[in-house]
Amino acid sequence: MKVYQIPVLSNNYVFLLHDAEANTAAVVDPAISEPVFQMLKELGAKLVAIFNTHHHSDHVGGNRMLVEHFPDAIVYGGVEDRGRIPEQQVFLQDGDRVSFANRTAEVFFVPGHTRAHIAYYFPPVISGEMGDLFCGDTLFSGGCGRLFEGTPTQMVASLTKLRNLPDSTYVWCAHEYTLNNLQFDLTVDRNNPDLQQRFAEVKQMRDRHEATIPANLGMEKRTNPFLRWDAPELQTTTQSANAIQTFARLRGMKDHF
Ligand code: ZN
Ligand code: FE
């Protein structure tokens, strides 16, 4: 399974998964359809699946057109998103599994950004190699999604599921927000050497107009304050007494950054 990353709209990524042997493809969160059609044409591949993480239009906007052209494509989404994702056929719950190419993904229910958000985790084929996490707007590099339909308690539980995955995991998040996120992160965790280094690298990458996605989950665990609610230095910075409060205050500060 090869992952192609298609930048669309102002800062979204659509991910196209290609099975070269079967010449089939799946797409994660198609915000729009045109660039997906174009890449399918280039690859000569048939679309067989759409994996949606949540119902926002910048994640499902291409569903209808894609299904119109590929009526056999199966549209997956979270069970709580019933009625909100166009063309949805499969209603996934925490712990469900979905297959593509030679890989099987585990589904995580990760409410917080929306009340129905799910993530797809493909473990590595050979243990020790990189796994692939498609987490939509739940976890970003250096940040996390805004809490539109969920609480800090829910989001910490959701992010805990993702934080428990192996360090050697590619984080395929749906937005290129990394530089702005890291600028905020430095205001709350400025003495973190891993964060300082990550910022310097990302700054250079963005100066060269390069994508900072996929990120690396091991790196995120060391640098992303929204995965570090239990770090004593962040609890001090936010003057909070527990992990949920730390997370909630960080999220509130970022909302006004
Ligand atoms: Zn969203
Ligand atoms: Fe989004």
PDB file of C-alpha atoms and ligand atoms in Angstrom, residues 11-12 54 56 58-59 113 136-137 140 174-175 177, ligand 2:
ATOM      1  CA  ASN A  11      -4.517  23.619   3.817  1.00  0.00           C
ATOM      2  CA  ASN A  12      -6.217  20.198   3.547  1.00  0.00           C
ATOM      3  CA  HIS A  54     -15.858  12.882  10.274  1.00  0.00           C
ATOM      4  CA  HIS A  56     -17.115  18.225   7.974  1.00  0.00           C
ATOM      5  CA  ASP A  58     -13.604  19.673   3.964  1.00  0.00           C
ATOM      6  CA  HIS A  59     -13.448  15.895   4.578  1.00  0.00           C
ATOM      7  CA  HIS A 113     -13.480  17.679  17.503  1.00  0.00           C
ATOM      8  CA  GLY A 136      -8.499  13.534  10.405  1.00  0.00           C
ATOM      9  CA  ASP A 137      -8.868  16.590  12.644  1.00  0.00           C
ATOM     10  CA  PHE A 140      -2.391  17.494  14.138  1.00  0.00           C
ATOM     11  CA  ALA A 174      -5.828  16.224   7.421  1.00  0.00           C
ATOM     12  CA  HIS A 175      -4.401  19.757   7.653  1.00  0.00           C
ATOM     13  CA  TYR A 177      -1.260  23.542  10.386  1.00  0.00           C
TER      14      TYR A 177
HETATM   15 FE    FE B   2     -10.898  19.739   8.649  1.00  0.00          FE
END
